[in-house]
Structures are given as structure tokens and as C-alpha cells.
Amino acid sequence: MERIAALASTARIATPHEPVTNSECVYTFHSPYTTDGGIVVNLATFAGTLQDLAFVNSPDDTALFVRIRKKRVTKNNLDEEKSKTEGVTKLGVGVEGGFQSDADKYETISKYSIVVLRKDASGDGKPRVVAELDYNEETKGSFPEEVARSADSIINHAGLAVQQDLKAWELDDEPKPVSKYAETLPFVDNGVKVSANPAEWKCEKTGEKTDHLWLNLSDGFVGGGRKNWDGSGGTNGALDHFIETGEKYPLVVKLGTITEDITTADCYSYAKDEDGPVLVPNLKELLEKRGIRLAGLQKTVKSTAELEVELNATYAFDAITEAGAHLVPIAGPGLHGLQNLGNSCYMNSVVQMLFSGLIPEISSRYGIKCSDISKSSLISVSPAHASDDLLCQINKLVSGLTSGEFCGPIPESFEVSDISSSDPKYRLAPRMFKHVVGKDHIDFRTGQQQDAAQYFQYLLEKIDRAELGAGGRLNNKNSSGCLHVTSHLFSYKTETRLVCEADNMIKYRQSPPETLLTLRIPMPQAKSDAPDLKRQRSEEPGEEGKEKNEVPTVSFDECLAAWSASTTIDDCRWPHLQNAVSRATSTTRFANFPRYLLVQMQRYQLGDDWQPHKIEVDIDVPEEISLKGLKGTGPQEGEILVPDEPEGSSEAATVQNAPAVDENALAQLMDMGFSMNGSKRALMAVGGSDVEAAMNWVFDHNSDPDFNDPLPDGDVAASVVSSVVDEGVVTSLVENLGCFTGDQVRAALKHCDGASDRAADWLFSHMDDLDAAIASLGINTSTNKPDNGAEKNSRPLDDGDGKYALIGLISHIGKNTSSGHYVCHLKKDGKWVIFNDEKVALSEHPPVKHAYMYLFQRCDSLGSLHPGF
């Protein structure tokens, strides 16, 4: 106790707003559950680590800690048979009729102790225990008051993970509101009566008999329910009828959910100001007018909430998730699932593709067994700063996925209906990684679903900046002493050949490096035996005897041919012709073949209603592809080249005056399903920030063969301006002011030299026409920084033959890339494996034809490691 008392003055009391890592080591995925020693949390910094890592890069040699150890045991009074036979009737965890929570099935035994650790100056250098005393209600009074209060503040603190660990997931966070239209709802006395026999119910619009029929409470129309995000559900007849009747009759009730207890009835309001489940107090009277008597009625179909329970309980996401297949679960190094933190499947899929051992260069740079992690130079940051260090968190994530140290017993079945029962000692929850990557991004720091392709590109940019600033923490360099950043593995340039029609002179130019090849799907080349190609649920397993529309098929080679086809540019200005306008023919080829080629299929397009729609098409992708015929050749003998323009020429001046691309506008276009390059082209064509004008440009040009091609160097350079503002200040103002976007705040800060108070005043004083005021400043709000990019671009890119093998897929289910669900399939040791968040299993039918992103590895690099990694 004397040694503890001697350090009592260093103990601090954690406030609710301070970060306290009391549930997980900042350097590894070890937690109070995973080892006998649990984790130790510093009473001064509140950083939790394994004992052996307590003094990493710390100036202290002695410190005071609270040790936290936890063990989960099964409750003796659990009625297992009852839990198996009773079904789930309520969408919730730990509530009556809902899923059993961990609290229902298990109890946690927690043990605490106060520890004095001292850095061992000799031997292996690991901390050794100087003193350790149990800390509990009986012994608390014997400790110095400062120590007891500090320990209690840590033990009882919510911790960094609290917002990611919501226990209940009720469909409705609040009770259903009473519809304001119920009392005065118009009733059309048209004599329509509804049969009491469910067999006679059918959608009046399509004639289909389904379990998703809704009765309009005003005019008695029976129509199918909404289509779900994956194309399943009803016929949309009820909603269409509401629109077709002038939106006068908004209230509907689901047939089959009506009983004597009207609160069980599934009522919905289509009114724009409600658009959700509602209560209709006078439902009984309205139904009786249609001949429906509540007495004796029984529930015959599932309510909307129950269908949602079924969806989440089984994860039955058709062919992409291989529902119906008897998948064999597997576990081991590189075969560990990731916990979904709430709409984080887009991140999980990208992380598995990059960090689970499929790409050996990344595993070599960042992977190390957790037991040896103290030897890694990547963790040479203090525990207090480790959770905000990207390289440290990548090291933690790669090590956790590839080491196999956290793999638990292999489940009996892939079909797990209650993931809340998973043992915490075997779960990998990448919270710290998600936070450090997304904290400065307006979208990725939220809990909303995002585009996996956009996240991949943003993640590589973050990793590159961190690696270039890592100094001696990364020692993988080539013979010239240059560091190969991670994006180098995926980077390729394109070569554009322009032929002037006026004099047949030729100009060659190379794009800046790209890490994602976006391919447009040429639907005119689609092959199908069906004359009427209707949008349908292509991933739904067909039922025997059920008529099914054919889905057209486009080959991967046809997509590549569309990308590489020659295109005509009508208004090309040629400096060597004194800036005269002459038509040009443009062709695009690869300047190099990267070690890994990631391809994004443009499966989403903007419809006539300006909403993104999924293109229902199968892509025929072979296991191996050859791009040798698409390699650029450069200037050839006999070609007459356009003279190079000197600095200061009119072309250079045009480049310098090119409009800056507005980051917010770019994000909006990408959210609609357009590629980054296509969105940039559209915005630069209309001045840089006008989304509506850019969309009109897209309608006219989205079929251009070069629509998704990288922009020329000058265009990109002109669109990127170094940021001079603190992104933390931007985030703070966005959150505190509440009515301005990140781009608006960023522009105001640049105009006011970074002064947040002046920027706030400027924003409020220009609210009447803020966009025009920002435009008049001529300020680019992009956060891109060209300094690191210039350093990357100066290095030669990897190249080889153009033969590639398919090794990974990321598939998406949903109406657009910012909703729905993502699943990853990877080829490990010659076998396809499905990664569906925490579920990992051998794949029977990898959805190659449905994928959104395809990862290829150059065949001449198979089995070898890039020397720069």
C-alpha cells in the first residue's frame, strides 16, 4: 500500500467527456476477456493496454494502473429448451418477446486490482509488478481517496465504445404517432366491400396475390406494398394508387394484420409529412364501413416489424450472401470476421480485402503476432495517442485478422440467428480504426451506410499520407531509399492518344495515377433471350414453377472494349493551330499494369426521376483476363507529334484557370452512383460547383467512352488546392453551428485566415445568398493536399505483363451504394471464402456475375512479394 500511496497524486478522475479505453487494448484487440491478466488502464492517461505494452514510448518508468479482468459464464437458471422453442415476436434485444440478450443468457464476473508497474531496465524490458492489491467494495476504503475515485471513474466510465455498442435495436425508437389525418380522413362511399376470405385478396393493379397487400382506408383500394431495397416485397400498387389519386388518401392498413386488438394492425401513412407507421384510433369504424368486422379476426401475415426481425435474424440476403446454401463455417489466420458497428459493412468488406492476408505486401508491412507486437516500430507512439494513430491502428487490425489469435470455436452452422450471443473474447470490433480513418470526413465519421469504392480510395489516401509522414517507423524502402506507399500496389496511369483531324498530328499525354478502374456497362451489347427486359430481383433464387424474367448478360471484355474504344471530341482546341478548334479522335490505354487491379462496375445510373437505379445485368467475368492488347505504346515511328507547349502558353494558362471542383458537389454526384472521374468531368464542365448543371451534363455525356477516364494532369492539378485550415475546427463549427456544410465552413475559415469567430460571423452575415458569396471569393474548399501526391507521382509505378487472375469480390445489395448491404468474397488457398461481417465460411457459389468491385492480381506476381514491402 505504501508504494500505491506514493503515486496517489498522479491519479486523475476521468470526466464523462474524456476518452477512456477500459474495454480494449489500444495496440491489440485484447480485452479484459481475452487473457488471464486482462488489461491495465493508466490512472493518469486513462489508456488501456496489455501489461507488457504499458510503457510503450512513455517517459514514465513507474505508474499506477487499474487492472480489469472479466469472464463470461452461463447462467445456471437459463431454460435452454424454452429459448429454442419460443420464437421471436418483437424487434428488440433483451425485451419480452425479443431476442435473448447476453444479460439473459450469461453473467459477467469482473475482477479489479490496483497495480504499480515499473519499467524493467534490464532483461526483456517488459514492465514488472511492484505492487498489486485487489480492488472491490470491501477493500476500496483502504486505498487513498484519489486512487479510489480515479479507479471508480475508469471502471464505471462508458468508454470509447459506448456509442457503437447499443444493446437494443428496436425498429421504432419512439411509439408510433397518431396520424393527424385519421380524424378527418375522407371516406369515399363507393360501395366497395372487402371479403373476409384472405384467399380472395389480390392487388387491384397487378392482380397478384401476395402477403403484402394494403387496404386504402379512404376508397377501399387494395394494392401491393412497397418494394424493398433489394427488389423484394410487394408490387408498389398501394403507393402508386396514392399518387395517382392526387395524394388525397394517405392512410392504409395491411390486410392480415387486423385483429380484435386494433393496436396490432399495421397502419401506414403515405403523406409526405408523416411517411411512416402510424396509429389510427378510428380504425375500427373505418373498417366496418368496408364490411370488415373485427370480432374473431386472426392475424394471418407478418407485420412490417416482424419481417424486419426475420431479415435481421437470418441475414438472408439472397444469392450474394448465398442464402439457402449449406455453408461450412471456417476460422483461422486470415479467416476472422469483423463486427458490424452499425452500417459498417462497407468498411468491413474493404478491410477484409486489404488487411486479411490476401495482399501479402500489406500483411508483411503491418502484420505481426500480437504476442510479438511490442517489437513493431509501428506502435512507437504512447498509449495515450495510440487510438488516434492510423499506422498503429492498421497494425492492430492486420495483426488481429492474420494472426488467428482471436479465433474462437468454429460454429456448427453459418446461419446464426442471434449474433448478440457471440463471445466477446473472440469478437473483433474495429472501432478505433473506423474513428481514426473517418474522423475528418463528413460522411465516413457518421454511422450511415457509404459507398465501398469511395471508402477504398479515401482510405488509400489516408494511408499514403500517414506512411509518407512515418519517418523511421516504416523501414520498407527500395534500393534508392524511397518508400513505396500502399497505393503503389494498385496505381496505374492511362495513356491518351489524341489525333487532330485538321492535320493528323498526334498528341500523347498520361493521366495522374489512379487506384480504381471504373467501367461503364454497355447495355446495347447485353445478351438476353427475353424480349422485355424488366427490372427484377436478379439475386432472388427462383421458386420452382415460378415464371422469372431473364437478366441480360454483358461480358467483362465488352466492358473493357467500351472503356478503350475511340471517341470523337468535337470542340478540341489545339494550341499549335493558334488555338483553333478542330475535331479530335481520342483513345485510352494503360500506361502500366499494376500489381493489383481493382475494378468498379458502374451498376447504378440516374433515372429519368433523377434517382439512382440499379442496372439489372449479369457480368460474365472469367477467372483470368488479359489486358495485353490495351497497353499503350507511346509515340511510334512515322507519327508527327504536336509540339510541346512552352510554360506560360495559352494551354497552360487555360489549365491554371480551370475551375476548382467543389468537394460537396463532387460527393453529391458520387452518391448518385457516378464515378469520381465522371463527376469531376461534369463539374469542371459547368464551373466546378453547380450540381444541377453537372447532372444535365452527365445526361448528355455519360455514354461517352472517356466519361470515367482519369482527367489530364493539368485538370487535376487545377482542381486541387492545398488546405490551410484546421479540419478539427471545420468539424467543430459544423457541429456547433448546425446549419452550414463542411465546405461552407472551410471557405469561410480560409477567407478569415482560420479565425473561427470571424468565420462564423461571416457565414451568418451572408446567409441570404451564401453560395454566391462563397463563389465570389474564388476559394477552393477541397481538402486534398498535393504535396504528398507530388511525391508519390514522381516514383515509377509497378508494371508487368497484362495477365490477371481474379482473387476478390465486393458485392452490394440495395438500390444505391449508400444503402443496403455489402459482402466480401476472397480467394484463399484456391478456395472462395465469404466474409459477411462476423460470418466467415467456404463459399459454394461466389456471386461473380453480381459483384460491384472485382480485385485482380497480376499473374506474374503470384507467389512473390513486392521488394518495396
CSV table of N, CA, C and O in Angstrom, one decimal, residues 192-201 222 255 290-292 297:
chain,number,residue,atom,x,y,z
A,192,VAL,N,-67.6,-0.3,-52.0
A,192,VAL,CA,-66.6,-1.3,-52.0
A,192,VAL,C,-66.6,-2.0,-50.7
A,192,VAL,O,-66.6,-1.4,-49.6
A,193,LYS,N,-66.7,-3.4,-50.7
A,193,LYS,CA,-66.6,-4.2,-49.5
A,193,LYS,C,-65.5,-5.2,-49.7
A,193,LYS,O,-65.2,-5.7,-50.8
A,194,VAL,N,-64.8,-5.4,-48.6
A,194,VAL,CA,-63.6,-6.3,-48.6
A,194,VAL,C,-64.0,-7.7,-48.1
A,194,VAL,O,-64.7,-7.8,-47.0
A,195,SER,N,-63.7,-8.7,-48.8
A,195,SER,CA,-64.0,-10.1,-48.4
A,195,SER,C,-63.3,-10.5,-47.2
A,195,SER,O,-62.2,-10.0,-46.9
A,196,ALA,N,-64.0,-11.3,-46.4
A,196,ALA,CA,-63.3,-11.8,-45.2
A,196,ALA,C,-62.4,-13.0,-45.4
A,196,ALA,O,-61.7,-13.5,-44.6
A,197,ASN,N,-62.4,-13.5,-46.7
A,197,ASN,CA,-61.6,-14.6,-47.1
A,197,ASN,C,-60.3,-14.2,-47.6
A,197,ASN,O,-60.2,-13.6,-48.7
A,198,PRO,N,-59.2,-14.4,-47.0
A,198,PRO,CA,-57.9,-14.0,-47.4
A,198,PRO,C,-57.5,-14.5,-48.8
A,198,PRO,O,-56.7,-13.9,-49.6
A,199,ALA,N,-58.1,-15.6,-49.2
A,199,ALA,CA,-57.8,-16.2,-50.5
A,199,ALA,C,-58.3,-15.4,-51.6
A,199,ALA,O,-57.8,-15.5,-52.8
A,200,GLU,N,-59.2,-14.5,-51.4
A,200,GLU,CA,-59.8,-13.6,-52.4
A,200,GLU,C,-59.0,-12.3,-52.5
A,200,GLU,O,-59.3,-11.5,-53.4
A,201,TRP,N,-58.1,-12.0,-51.6
A,201,TRP,CA,-57.4,-10.7,-51.7
A,201,TRP,C,-56.3,-10.8,-52.8
A,201,TRP,O,-55.6,-11.7,-52.9
A,222,VAL,N,-57.3,-2.0,-52.8
A,222,VAL,CA,-56.3,-3.0,-52.3
A,222,VAL,C,-55.1,-3.0,-53.2
A,222,VAL,O,-55.3,-3.4,-54.4
A,255,LEU,N,-53.6,-5.8,-44.8
A,255,LEU,CA,-54.5,-6.9,-44.6
A,255,LEU,C,-53.8,-8.1,-44.1
A,255,LEU,O,-52.7,-8.5,-44.5
A,290,ARG,N,-66.2,-0.9,-44.6
A,290,ARG,CA,-65.9,-1.7,-45.7
A,290,ARG,C,-66.3,-3.2,-45.5
A,290,ARG,O,-65.8,-4.1,-46.2
A,291,GLY,N,-67.1,-3.4,-44.5
A,291,GLY,CA,-67.7,-4.7,-44.2
A,291,GLY,C,-66.7,-5.6,-43.4
A,291,GLY,O,-67.0,-6.8,-43.4
A,292,ILE,N,-65.7,-5.0,-42.8
A,292,ILE,CA,-64.8,-5.9,-42.0
A,292,ILE,C,-65.2,-5.8,-40.6
A,292,ILE,O,-65.2,-4.7,-40.0
A,297,LEU,N,-61.4,-12.0,-35.8
A,297,LEU,CA,-60.3,-11.9,-36.8
A,297,LEU,C,-59.0,-12.4,-36.3
A,297,LEU,O,-58.6,-12.1,-35.1
